[in-house]
PDB file of C-alpha atoms in Angstrom:
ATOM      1  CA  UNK Q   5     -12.937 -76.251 -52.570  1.00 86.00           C
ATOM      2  CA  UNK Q   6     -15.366 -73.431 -52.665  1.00 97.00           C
ATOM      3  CA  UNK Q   7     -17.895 -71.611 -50.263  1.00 98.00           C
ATOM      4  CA  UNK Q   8     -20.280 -70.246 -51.274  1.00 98.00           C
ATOM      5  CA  UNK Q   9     -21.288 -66.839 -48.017  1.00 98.00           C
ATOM      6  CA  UNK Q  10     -24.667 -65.439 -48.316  1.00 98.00           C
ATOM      7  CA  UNK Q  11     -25.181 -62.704 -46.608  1.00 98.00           C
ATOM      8  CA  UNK Q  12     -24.877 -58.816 -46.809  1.00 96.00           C
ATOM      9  CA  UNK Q  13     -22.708 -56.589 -48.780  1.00 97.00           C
ATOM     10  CA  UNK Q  14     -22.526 -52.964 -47.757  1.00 96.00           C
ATOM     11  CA  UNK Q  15     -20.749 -49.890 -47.316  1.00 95.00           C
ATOM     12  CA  UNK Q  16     -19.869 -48.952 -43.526  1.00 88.00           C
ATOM     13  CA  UNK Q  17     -19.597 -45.499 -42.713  1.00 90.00           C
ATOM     14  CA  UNK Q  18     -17.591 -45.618 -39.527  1.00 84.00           C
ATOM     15  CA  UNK Q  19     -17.600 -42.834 -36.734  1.00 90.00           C
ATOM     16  CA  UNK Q  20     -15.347 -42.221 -33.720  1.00 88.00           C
ATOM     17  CA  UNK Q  21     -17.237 -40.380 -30.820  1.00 92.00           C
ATOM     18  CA  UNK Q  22     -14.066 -39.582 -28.256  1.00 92.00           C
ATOM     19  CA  UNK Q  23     -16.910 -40.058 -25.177  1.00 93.00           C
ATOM     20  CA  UNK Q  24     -19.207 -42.279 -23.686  1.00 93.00           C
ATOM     21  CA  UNK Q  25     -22.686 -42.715 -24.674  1.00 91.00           C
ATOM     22  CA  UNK Q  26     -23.263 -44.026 -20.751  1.00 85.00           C
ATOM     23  CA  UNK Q  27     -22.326 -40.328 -19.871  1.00 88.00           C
ATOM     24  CA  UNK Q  28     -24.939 -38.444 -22.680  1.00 84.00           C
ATOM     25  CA  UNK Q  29     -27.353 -40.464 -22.210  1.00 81.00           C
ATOM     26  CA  UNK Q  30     -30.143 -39.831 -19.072  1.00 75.00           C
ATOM     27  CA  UNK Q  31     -31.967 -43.057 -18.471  1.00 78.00           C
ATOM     28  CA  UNK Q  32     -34.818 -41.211 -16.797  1.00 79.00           C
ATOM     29  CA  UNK Q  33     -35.684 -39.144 -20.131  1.00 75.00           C
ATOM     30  CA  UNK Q  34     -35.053 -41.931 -22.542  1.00 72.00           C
ATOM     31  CA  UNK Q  35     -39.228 -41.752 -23.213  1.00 79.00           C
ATOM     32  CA  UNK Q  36     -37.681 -37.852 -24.673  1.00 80.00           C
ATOM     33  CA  UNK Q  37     -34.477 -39.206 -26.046  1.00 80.00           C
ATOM     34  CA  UNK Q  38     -32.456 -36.300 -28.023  1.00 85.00           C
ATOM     35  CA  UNK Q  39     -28.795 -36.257 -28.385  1.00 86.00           C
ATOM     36  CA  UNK Q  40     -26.251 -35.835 -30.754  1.00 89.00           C
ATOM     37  CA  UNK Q  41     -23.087 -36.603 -30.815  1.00 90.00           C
ATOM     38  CA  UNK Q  42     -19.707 -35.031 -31.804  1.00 92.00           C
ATOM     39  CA  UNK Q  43     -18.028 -37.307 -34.080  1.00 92.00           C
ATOM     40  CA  UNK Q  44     -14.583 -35.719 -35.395  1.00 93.00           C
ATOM     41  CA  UNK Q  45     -13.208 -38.662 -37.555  1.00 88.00           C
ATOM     42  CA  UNK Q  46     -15.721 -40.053 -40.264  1.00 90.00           C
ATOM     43  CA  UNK Q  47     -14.046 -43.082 -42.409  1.00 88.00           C
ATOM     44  CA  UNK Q  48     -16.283 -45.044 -45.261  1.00 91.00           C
ATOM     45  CA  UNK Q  49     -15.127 -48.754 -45.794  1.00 93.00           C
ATOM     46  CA  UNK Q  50     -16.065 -52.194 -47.819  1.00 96.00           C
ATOM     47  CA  UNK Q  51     -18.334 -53.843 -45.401  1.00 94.00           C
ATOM     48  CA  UNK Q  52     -21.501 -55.918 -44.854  1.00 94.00           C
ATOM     49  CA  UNK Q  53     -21.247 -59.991 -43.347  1.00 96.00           C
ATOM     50  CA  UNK Q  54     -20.766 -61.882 -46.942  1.00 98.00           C
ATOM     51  CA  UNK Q  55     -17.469 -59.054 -47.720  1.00 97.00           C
ATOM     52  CA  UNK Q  56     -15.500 -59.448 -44.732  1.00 97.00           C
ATOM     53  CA  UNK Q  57     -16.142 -63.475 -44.211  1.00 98.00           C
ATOM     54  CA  UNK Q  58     -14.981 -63.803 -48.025  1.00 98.00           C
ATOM     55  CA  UNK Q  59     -11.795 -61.179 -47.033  1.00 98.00           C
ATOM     56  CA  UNK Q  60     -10.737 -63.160 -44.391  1.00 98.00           C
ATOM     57  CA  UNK Q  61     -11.255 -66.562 -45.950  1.00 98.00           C
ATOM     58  CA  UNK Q  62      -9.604 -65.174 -48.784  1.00 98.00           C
ATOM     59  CA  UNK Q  63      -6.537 -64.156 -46.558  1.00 98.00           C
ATOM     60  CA  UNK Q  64      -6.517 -67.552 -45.237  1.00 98.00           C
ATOM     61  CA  UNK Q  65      -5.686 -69.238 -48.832  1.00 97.00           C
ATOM     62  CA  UNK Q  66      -9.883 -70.433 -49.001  1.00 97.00           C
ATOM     63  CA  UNK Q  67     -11.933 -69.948 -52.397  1.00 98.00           C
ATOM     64  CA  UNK Q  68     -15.056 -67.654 -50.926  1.00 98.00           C
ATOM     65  CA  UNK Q  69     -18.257 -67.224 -53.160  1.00 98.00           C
ATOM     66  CA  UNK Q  70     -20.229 -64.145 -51.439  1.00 98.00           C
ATOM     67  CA  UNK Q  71     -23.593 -64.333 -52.586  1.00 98.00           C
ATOM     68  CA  UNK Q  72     -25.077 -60.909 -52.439  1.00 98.00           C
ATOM     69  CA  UNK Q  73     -26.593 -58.070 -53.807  1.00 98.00           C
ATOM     70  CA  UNK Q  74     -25.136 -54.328 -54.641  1.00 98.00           C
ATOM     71  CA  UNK Q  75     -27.042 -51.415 -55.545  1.00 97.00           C
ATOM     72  CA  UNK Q  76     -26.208 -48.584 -58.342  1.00 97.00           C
ATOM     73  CA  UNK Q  77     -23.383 -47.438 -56.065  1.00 95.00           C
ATOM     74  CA  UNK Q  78     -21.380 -50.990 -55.656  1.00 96.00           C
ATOM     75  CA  UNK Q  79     -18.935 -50.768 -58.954  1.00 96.00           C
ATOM     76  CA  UNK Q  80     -16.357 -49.974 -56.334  1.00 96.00           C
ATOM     77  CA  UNK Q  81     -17.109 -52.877 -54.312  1.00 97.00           C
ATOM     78  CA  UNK Q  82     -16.934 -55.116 -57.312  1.00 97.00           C
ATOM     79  CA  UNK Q  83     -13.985 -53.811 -58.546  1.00 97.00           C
ATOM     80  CA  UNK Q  84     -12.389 -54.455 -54.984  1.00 96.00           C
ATOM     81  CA  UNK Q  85     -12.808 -57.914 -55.165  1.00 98.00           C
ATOM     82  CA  UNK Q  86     -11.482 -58.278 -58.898  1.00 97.00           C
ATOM     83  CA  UNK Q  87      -8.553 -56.900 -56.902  1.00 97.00           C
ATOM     84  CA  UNK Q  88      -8.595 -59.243 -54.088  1.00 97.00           C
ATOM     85  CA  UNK Q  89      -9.075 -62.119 -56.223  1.00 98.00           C
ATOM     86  CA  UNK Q  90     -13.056 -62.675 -54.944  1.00 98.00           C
ATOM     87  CA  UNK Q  91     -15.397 -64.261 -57.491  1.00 98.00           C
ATOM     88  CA  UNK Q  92     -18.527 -62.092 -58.058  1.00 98.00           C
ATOM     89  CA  UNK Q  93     -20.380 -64.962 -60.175  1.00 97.00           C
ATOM     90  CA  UNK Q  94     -23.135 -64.721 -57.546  1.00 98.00           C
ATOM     91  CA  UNK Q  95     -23.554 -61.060 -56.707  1.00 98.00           C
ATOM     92  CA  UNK Q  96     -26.561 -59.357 -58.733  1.00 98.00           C
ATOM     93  CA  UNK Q  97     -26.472 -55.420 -58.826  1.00 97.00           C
ATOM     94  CA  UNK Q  98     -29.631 -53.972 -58.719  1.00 96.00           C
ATOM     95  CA  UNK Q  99     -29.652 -50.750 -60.354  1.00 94.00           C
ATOM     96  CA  UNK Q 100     -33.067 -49.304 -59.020  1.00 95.00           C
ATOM     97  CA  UNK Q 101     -31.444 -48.891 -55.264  1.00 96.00           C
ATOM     98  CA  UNK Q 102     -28.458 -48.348 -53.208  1.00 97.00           C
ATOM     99  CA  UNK Q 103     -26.111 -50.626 -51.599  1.00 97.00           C
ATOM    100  CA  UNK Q 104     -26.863 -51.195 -48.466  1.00 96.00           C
ATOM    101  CA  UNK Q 105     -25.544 -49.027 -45.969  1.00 93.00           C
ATOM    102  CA  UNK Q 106     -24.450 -49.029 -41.721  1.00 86.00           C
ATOM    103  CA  UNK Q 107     -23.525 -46.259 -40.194  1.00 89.00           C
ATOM    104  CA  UNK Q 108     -21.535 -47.220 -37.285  1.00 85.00           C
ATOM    105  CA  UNK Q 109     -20.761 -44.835 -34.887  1.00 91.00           C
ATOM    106  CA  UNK Q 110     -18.070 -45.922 -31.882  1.00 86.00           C
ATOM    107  CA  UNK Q 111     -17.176 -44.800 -28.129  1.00 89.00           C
ATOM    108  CA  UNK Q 112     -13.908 -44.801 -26.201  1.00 88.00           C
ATOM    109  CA  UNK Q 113     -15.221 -47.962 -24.612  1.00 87.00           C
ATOM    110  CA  UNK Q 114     -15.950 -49.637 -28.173  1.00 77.00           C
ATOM    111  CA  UNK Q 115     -19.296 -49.751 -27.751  1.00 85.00           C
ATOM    112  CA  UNK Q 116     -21.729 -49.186 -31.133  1.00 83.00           C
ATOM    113  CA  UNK Q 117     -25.031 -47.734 -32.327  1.00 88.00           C
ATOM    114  CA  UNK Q 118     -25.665 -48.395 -35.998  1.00 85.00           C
ATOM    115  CA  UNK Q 119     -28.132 -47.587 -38.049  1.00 88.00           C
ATOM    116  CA  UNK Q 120     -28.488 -49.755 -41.262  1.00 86.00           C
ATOM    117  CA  UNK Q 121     -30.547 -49.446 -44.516  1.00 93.00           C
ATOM    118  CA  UNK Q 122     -30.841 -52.829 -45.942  1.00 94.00           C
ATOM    119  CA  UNK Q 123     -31.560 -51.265 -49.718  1.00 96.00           C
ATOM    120  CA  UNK Q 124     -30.155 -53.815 -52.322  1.00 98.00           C
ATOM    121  CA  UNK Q 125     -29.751 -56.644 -49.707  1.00 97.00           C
ATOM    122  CA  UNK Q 126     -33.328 -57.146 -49.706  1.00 96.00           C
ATOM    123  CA  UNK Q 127     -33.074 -58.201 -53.192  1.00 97.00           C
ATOM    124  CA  UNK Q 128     -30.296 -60.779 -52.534  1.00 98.00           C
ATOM    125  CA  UNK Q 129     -32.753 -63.654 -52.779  1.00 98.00           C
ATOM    126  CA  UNK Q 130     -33.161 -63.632 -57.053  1.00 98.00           C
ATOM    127  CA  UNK Q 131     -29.863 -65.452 -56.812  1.00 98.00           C
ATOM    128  CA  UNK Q 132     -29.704 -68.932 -56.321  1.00 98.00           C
ATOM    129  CA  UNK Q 133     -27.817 -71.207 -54.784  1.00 98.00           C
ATOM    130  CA  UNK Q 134     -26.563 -74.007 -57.452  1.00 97.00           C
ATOM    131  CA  UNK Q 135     -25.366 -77.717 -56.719  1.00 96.00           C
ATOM    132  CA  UNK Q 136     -21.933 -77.748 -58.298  1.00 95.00           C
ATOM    133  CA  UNK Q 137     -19.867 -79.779 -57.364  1.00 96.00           C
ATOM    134  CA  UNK Q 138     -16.427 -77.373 -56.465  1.00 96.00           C
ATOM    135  CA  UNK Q 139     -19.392 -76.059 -53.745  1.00 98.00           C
ATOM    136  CA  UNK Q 140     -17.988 -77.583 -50.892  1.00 96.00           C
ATOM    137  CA  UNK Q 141     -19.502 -75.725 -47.910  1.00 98.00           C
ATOM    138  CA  UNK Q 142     -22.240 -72.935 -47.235  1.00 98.00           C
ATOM    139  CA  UNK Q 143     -23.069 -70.079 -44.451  1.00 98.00           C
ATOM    140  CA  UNK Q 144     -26.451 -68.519 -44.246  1.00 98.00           C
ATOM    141  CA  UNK Q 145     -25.236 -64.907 -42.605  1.00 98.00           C
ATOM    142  CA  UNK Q 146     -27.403 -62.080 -42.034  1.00 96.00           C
ATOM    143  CA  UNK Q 147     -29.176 -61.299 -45.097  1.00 97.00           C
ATOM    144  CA  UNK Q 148     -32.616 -60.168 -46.516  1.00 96.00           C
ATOM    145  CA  UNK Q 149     -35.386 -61.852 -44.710  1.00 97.00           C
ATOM    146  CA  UNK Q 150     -36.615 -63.661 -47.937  1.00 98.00           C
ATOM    147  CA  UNK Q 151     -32.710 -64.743 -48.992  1.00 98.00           C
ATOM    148  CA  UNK Q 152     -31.548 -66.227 -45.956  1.00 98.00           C
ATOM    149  CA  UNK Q 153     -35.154 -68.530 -45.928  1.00 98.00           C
ATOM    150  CA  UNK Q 154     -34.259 -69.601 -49.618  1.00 98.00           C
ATOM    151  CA  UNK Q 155     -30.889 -70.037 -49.738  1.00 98.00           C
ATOM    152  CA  UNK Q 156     -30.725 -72.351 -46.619  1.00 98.00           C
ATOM    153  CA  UNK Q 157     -33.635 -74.648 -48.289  1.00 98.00           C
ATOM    154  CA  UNK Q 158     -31.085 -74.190 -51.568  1.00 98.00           C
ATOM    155  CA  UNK Q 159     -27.962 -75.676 -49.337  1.00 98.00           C
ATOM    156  CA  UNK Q 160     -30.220 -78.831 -48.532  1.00 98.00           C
ATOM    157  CA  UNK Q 161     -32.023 -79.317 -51.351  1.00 98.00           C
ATOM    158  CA  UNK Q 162     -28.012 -79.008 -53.140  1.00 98.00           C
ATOM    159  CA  UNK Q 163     -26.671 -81.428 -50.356  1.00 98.00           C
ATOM    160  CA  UNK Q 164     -24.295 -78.801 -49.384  1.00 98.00           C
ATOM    161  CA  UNK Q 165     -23.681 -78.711 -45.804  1.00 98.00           C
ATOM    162  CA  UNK Q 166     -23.703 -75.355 -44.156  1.00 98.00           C
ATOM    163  CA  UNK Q 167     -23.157 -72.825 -41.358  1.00 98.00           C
ATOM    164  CA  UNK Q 168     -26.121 -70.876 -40.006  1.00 98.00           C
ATOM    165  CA  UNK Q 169     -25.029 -67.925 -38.410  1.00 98.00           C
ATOM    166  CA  UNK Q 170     -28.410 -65.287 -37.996  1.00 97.00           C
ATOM    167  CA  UNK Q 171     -26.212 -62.175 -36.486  1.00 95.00           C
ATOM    168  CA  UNK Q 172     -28.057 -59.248 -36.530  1.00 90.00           C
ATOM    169  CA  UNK Q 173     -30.750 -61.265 -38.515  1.00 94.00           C
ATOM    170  CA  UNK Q 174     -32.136 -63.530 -35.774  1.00 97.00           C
ATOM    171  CA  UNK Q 175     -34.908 -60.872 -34.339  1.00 95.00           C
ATOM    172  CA  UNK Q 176     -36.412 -61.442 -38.024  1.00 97.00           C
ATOM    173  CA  UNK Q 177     -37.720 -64.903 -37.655  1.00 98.00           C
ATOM    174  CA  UNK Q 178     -40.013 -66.696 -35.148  1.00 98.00           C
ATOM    175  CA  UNK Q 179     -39.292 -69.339 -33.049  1.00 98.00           C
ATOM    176  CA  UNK Q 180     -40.631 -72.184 -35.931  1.00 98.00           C
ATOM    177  CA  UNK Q 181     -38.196 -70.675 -38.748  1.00 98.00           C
ATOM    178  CA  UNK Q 182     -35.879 -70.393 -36.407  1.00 98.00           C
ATOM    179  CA  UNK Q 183     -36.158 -74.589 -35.166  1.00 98.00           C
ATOM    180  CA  UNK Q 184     -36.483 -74.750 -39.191  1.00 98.00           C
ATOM    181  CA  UNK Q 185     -32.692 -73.340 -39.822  1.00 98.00           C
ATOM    182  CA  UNK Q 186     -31.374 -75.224 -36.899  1.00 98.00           C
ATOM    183  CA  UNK Q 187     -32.824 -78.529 -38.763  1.00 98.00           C
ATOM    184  CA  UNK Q 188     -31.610 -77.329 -41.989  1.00 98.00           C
ATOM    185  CA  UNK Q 189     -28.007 -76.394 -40.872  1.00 98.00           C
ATOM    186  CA  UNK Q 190     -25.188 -78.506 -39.676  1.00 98.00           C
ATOM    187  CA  UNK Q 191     -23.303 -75.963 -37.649  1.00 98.00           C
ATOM    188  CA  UNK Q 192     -24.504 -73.168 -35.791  1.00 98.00           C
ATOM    189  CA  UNK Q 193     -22.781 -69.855 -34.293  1.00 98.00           C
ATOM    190  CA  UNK Q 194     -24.410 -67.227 -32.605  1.00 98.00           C
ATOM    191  CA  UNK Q 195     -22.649 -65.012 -29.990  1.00 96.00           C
ATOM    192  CA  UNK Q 196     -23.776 -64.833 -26.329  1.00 96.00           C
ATOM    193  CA  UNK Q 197     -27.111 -62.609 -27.074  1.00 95.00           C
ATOM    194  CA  UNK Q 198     -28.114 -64.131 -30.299  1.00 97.00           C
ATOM    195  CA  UNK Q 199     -27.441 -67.447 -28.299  1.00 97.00           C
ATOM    196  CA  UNK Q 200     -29.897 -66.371 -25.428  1.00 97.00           C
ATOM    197  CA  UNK Q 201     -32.527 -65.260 -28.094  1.00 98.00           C
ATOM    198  CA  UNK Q 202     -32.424 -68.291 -30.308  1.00 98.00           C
ATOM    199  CA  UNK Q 203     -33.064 -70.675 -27.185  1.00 98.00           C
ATOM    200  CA  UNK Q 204     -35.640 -68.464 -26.012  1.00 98.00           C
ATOM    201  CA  UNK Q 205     -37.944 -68.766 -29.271  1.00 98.00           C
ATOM    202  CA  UNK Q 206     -36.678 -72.245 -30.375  1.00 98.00           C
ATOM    203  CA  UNK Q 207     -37.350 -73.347 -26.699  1.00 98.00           C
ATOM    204  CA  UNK Q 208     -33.869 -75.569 -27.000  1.00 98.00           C
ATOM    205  CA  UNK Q 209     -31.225 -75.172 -24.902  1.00 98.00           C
ATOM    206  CA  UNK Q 210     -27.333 -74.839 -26.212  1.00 98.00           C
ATOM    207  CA  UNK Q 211     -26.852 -78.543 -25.730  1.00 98.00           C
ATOM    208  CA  UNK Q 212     -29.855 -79.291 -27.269  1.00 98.00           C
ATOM    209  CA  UNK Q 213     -29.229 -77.416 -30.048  1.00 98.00           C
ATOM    210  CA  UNK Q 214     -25.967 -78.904 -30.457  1.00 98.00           C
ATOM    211  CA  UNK Q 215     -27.364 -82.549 -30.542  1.00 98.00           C
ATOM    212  CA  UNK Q 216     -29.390 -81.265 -33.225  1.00 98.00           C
ATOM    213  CA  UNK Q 217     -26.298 -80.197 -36.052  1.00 98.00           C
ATOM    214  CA  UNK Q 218     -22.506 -81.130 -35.597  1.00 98.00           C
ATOM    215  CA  UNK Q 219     -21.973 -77.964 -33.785  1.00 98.00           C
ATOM    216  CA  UNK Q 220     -22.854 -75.386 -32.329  1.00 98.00           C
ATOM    217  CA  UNK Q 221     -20.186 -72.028 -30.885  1.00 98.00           C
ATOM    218  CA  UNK Q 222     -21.045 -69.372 -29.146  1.00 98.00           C
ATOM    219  CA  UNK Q 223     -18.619 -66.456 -28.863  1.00 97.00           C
ATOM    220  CA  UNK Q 224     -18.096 -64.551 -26.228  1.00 96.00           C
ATOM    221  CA  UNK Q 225     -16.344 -61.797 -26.844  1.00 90.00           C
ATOM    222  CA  UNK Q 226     -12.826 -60.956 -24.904  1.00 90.00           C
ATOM    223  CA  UNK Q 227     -13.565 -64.049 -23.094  1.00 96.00           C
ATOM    224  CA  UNK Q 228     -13.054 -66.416 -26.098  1.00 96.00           C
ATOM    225  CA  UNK Q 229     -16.340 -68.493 -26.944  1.00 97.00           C
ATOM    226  CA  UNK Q 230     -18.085 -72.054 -26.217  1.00 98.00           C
ATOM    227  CA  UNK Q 231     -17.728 -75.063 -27.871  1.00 98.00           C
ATOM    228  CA  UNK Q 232     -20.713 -77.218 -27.986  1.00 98.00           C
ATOM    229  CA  UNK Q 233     -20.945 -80.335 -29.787  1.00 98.00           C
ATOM    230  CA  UNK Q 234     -23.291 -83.490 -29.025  1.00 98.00           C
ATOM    231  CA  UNK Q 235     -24.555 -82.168 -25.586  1.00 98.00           C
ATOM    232  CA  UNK Q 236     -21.167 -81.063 -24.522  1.00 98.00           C
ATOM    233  CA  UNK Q 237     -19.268 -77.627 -24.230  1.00 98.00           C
ATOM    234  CA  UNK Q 238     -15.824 -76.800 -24.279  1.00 98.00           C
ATOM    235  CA  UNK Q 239     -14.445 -73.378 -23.468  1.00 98.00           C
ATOM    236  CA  UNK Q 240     -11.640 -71.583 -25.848  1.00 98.00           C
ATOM    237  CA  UNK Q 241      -9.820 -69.291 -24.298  1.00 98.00           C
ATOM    238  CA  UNK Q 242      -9.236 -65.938 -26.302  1.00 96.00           C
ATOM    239  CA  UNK Q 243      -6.745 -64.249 -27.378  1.00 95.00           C
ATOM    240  CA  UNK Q 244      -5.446 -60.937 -26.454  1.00 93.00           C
ATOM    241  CA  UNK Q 245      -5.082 -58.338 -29.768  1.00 94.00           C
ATOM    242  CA  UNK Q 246      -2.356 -56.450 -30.172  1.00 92.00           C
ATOM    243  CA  UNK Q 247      -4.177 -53.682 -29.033  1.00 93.00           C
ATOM    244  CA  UNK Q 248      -7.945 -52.557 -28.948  1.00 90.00           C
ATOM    245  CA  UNK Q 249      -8.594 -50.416 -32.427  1.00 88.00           C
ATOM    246  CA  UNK Q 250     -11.733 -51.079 -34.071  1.00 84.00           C
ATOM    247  CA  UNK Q 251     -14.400 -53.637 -33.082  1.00 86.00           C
ATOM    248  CA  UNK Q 252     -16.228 -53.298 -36.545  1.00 84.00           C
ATOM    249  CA  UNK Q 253     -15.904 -56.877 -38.229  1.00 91.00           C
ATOM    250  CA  UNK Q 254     -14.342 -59.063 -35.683  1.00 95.00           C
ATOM    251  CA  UNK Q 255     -16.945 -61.094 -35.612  1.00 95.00           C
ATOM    252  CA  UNK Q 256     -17.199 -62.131 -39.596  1.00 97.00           C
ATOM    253  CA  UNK Q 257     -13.259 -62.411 -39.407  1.00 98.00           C
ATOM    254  CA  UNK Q 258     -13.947 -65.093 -36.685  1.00 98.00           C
ATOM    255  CA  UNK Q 259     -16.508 -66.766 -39.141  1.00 98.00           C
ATOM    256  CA  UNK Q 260     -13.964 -66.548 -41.927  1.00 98.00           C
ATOM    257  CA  UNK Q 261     -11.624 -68.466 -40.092  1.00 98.00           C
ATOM    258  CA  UNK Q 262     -14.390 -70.757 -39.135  1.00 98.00           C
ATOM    259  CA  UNK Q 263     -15.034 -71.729 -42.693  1.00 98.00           C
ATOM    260  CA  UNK Q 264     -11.225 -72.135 -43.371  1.00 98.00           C
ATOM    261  CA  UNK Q 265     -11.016 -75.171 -40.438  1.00 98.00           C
ATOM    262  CA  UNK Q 266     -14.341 -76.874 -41.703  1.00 98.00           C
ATOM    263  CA  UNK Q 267     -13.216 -76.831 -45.010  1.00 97.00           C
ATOM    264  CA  UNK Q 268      -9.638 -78.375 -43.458  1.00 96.00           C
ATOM    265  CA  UNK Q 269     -11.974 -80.975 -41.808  1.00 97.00           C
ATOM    266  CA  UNK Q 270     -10.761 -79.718 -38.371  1.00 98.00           C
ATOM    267  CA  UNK Q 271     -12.252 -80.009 -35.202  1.00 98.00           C
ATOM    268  CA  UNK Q 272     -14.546 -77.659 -34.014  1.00 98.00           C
ATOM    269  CA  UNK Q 273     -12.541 -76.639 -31.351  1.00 98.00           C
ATOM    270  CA  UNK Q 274      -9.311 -75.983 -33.621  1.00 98.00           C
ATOM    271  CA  UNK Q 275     -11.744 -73.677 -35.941  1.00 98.00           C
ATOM    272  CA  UNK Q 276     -12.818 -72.054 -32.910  1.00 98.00           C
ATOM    273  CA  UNK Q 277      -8.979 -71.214 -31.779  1.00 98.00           C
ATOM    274  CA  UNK Q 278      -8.575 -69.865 -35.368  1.00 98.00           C
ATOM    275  CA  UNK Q 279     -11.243 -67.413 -35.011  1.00 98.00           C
ATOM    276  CA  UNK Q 280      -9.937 -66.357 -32.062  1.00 97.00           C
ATOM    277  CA  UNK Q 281      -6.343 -65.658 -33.479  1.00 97.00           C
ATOM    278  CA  UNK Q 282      -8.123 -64.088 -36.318  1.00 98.00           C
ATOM    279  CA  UNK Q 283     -10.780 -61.818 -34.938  1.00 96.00           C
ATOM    280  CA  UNK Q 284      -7.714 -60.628 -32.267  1.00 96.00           C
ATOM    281  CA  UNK Q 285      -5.868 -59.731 -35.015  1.00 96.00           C
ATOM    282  CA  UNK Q 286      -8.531 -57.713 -36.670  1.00 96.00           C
ATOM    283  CA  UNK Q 287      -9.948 -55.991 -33.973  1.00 95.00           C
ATOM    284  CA  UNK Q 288      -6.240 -54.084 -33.966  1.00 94.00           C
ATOM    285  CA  UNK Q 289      -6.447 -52.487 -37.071  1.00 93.00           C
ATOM    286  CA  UNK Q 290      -9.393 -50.048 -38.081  1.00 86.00           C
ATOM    287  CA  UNK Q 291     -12.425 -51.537 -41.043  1.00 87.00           C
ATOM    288  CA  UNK Q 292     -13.843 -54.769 -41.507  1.00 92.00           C
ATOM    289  CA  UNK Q 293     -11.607 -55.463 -44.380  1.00 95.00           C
ATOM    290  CA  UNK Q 294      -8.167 -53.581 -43.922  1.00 94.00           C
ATOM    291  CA  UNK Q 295      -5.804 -56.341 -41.800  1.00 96.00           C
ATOM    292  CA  UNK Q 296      -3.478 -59.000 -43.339  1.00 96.00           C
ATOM    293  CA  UNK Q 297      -2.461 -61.980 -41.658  1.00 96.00           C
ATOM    294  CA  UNK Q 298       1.258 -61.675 -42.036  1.00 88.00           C
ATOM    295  CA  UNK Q 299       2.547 -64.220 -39.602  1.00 77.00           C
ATOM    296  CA  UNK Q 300      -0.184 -65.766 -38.378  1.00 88.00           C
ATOM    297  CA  UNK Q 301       0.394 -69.045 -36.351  1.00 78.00           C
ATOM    298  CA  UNK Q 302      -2.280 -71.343 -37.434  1.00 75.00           C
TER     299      UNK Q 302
END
């Protein structure tokens, strides 16, 4: 069974700052905001929502299609996942730009600013999203504007049931598109924000939402994430890493895990326990796309 993951492929230029941006920043000057910051370890890795949800789904014995775009820059990025096994049928390079980039830069306390140039990703929508029959399952991740429209009418005009997940690309759409997906879809996950923002413009509440697909989780960070399905929620407790390395990822390691149980035919819940064990696990080792899952209890 195959999945096809649209959504972004990118390069992620990862920065450690050994501070606290609380304690640089003034929130009295902000209107004359100024600051740089010391950042002594500088790492690039294989990033970008489609990668690391086909790397984890990948890890978890899954057959991932990303569908994607990479710019002039990305033979290293296809030649990684000729390595890892990753089709690449549906990831157009388009020579005329860069891949897209993020540069991510982290504090002692985890949290992130990152800056991201979208470059070939806006391009992602020339490819197509075909009714095949090994095309089991779908996620719309965040993506150009123009792709993630297409490519979830694509999934329902194929018959192919899948997961919209808007991440960082929610603020993109209004509150119609937004009802649109949500119609379109038959799961949704958003974390705790994104949740907040898409009942805000959709004017549904969680458990409306969630009478409106199969399902709908919301994660919540280090305090695991909300189950809803059919009006009703059920808490999953996290679980605690290893230790606390590198945020970058965790989330599209969850989602990878996600698609594994759907495509198992599990419950929502038991996906939603998977993610957990899998995101822990990630967020212990440093990239989106450098952790195995050697002894994982599923």
């Amino acid at each position: 069974m195959a999945a096809v993951i649209c959504g972004s492929l990118a390069f992620d230029n990862i920065m450690n700052f050994e501070g606290r941006f609380g304690e640089q920043i003034l929130p009295d000057q902000l209107h004359i905001l100024n600051v740089s910051f010391l950042v002594p370890s500088l790492r690039r890795d294989f990033g970008g929502c489609a990668g690391n949800i086909a790397y984890a789904l990948k890890l978890l014995g899954g057959e991932p299609l990303p569908m994607g775009a990479i710019g002039s820059d990305g033979g290293d990025y296809l030649q990684r996942f000729d390595q890892l096994g990753i089709s690449t049928e549906f990831v157009l390079r388009a020579e005329d730009t860069y891949t897209a980039q993020a540069m991510i830069m982290t504090d002692r306390d985890n949290n992130q600013i990152t800056a991201f140039h979208p470059g070939a990703m806006m391009q992602a929508h020339q490819v197509k999203v075909p009714a095949r029959p090994d095309i089991k399952l779908g996620m719309i991740s965040p993506d150009g504007r123009d792709a993630m429209l297409q490519h979830a009418e694509q999934f329902q005009q194929a018959g192919i049931p899948f997961v919209f997940d808007p991440g960082q690309g929610l603020p993109m759409f209004d509150g119609w598109e937004l009802a649109h997906f949500v119609e379109q879809a038959t799961w949704v996950t958003v974390n705790d924000y994104e949740g907040k923002m898409l009942s805000e413009r959709t004017g549904w509440s969680a458990a409306e939402i969630s009478r409106r697909v199969r399902g709908l989780v919301v994660t919540l960070g280090g305090d695991g994430c909300e189950v809803w399905v059919d009006g009703e929620v059920t808490l999953v407790p996290p679980e605690q890493p290893a230790a606390i390395v590198d945020p970058t990822g965790c989330g599209d390691a969850w989602r990878g895990a996600l698609l594994h149980g759907l495509e198992q035919g599990w419950t929502l819940t038991r996906c939603a326990q998977l993610g957990n064990k899998v995101g822990a696990i990630k967020i212990a080792s440093r990239g989106p796309q450098n952790y195995t899952l050697d002894g994982l209890k599923r």
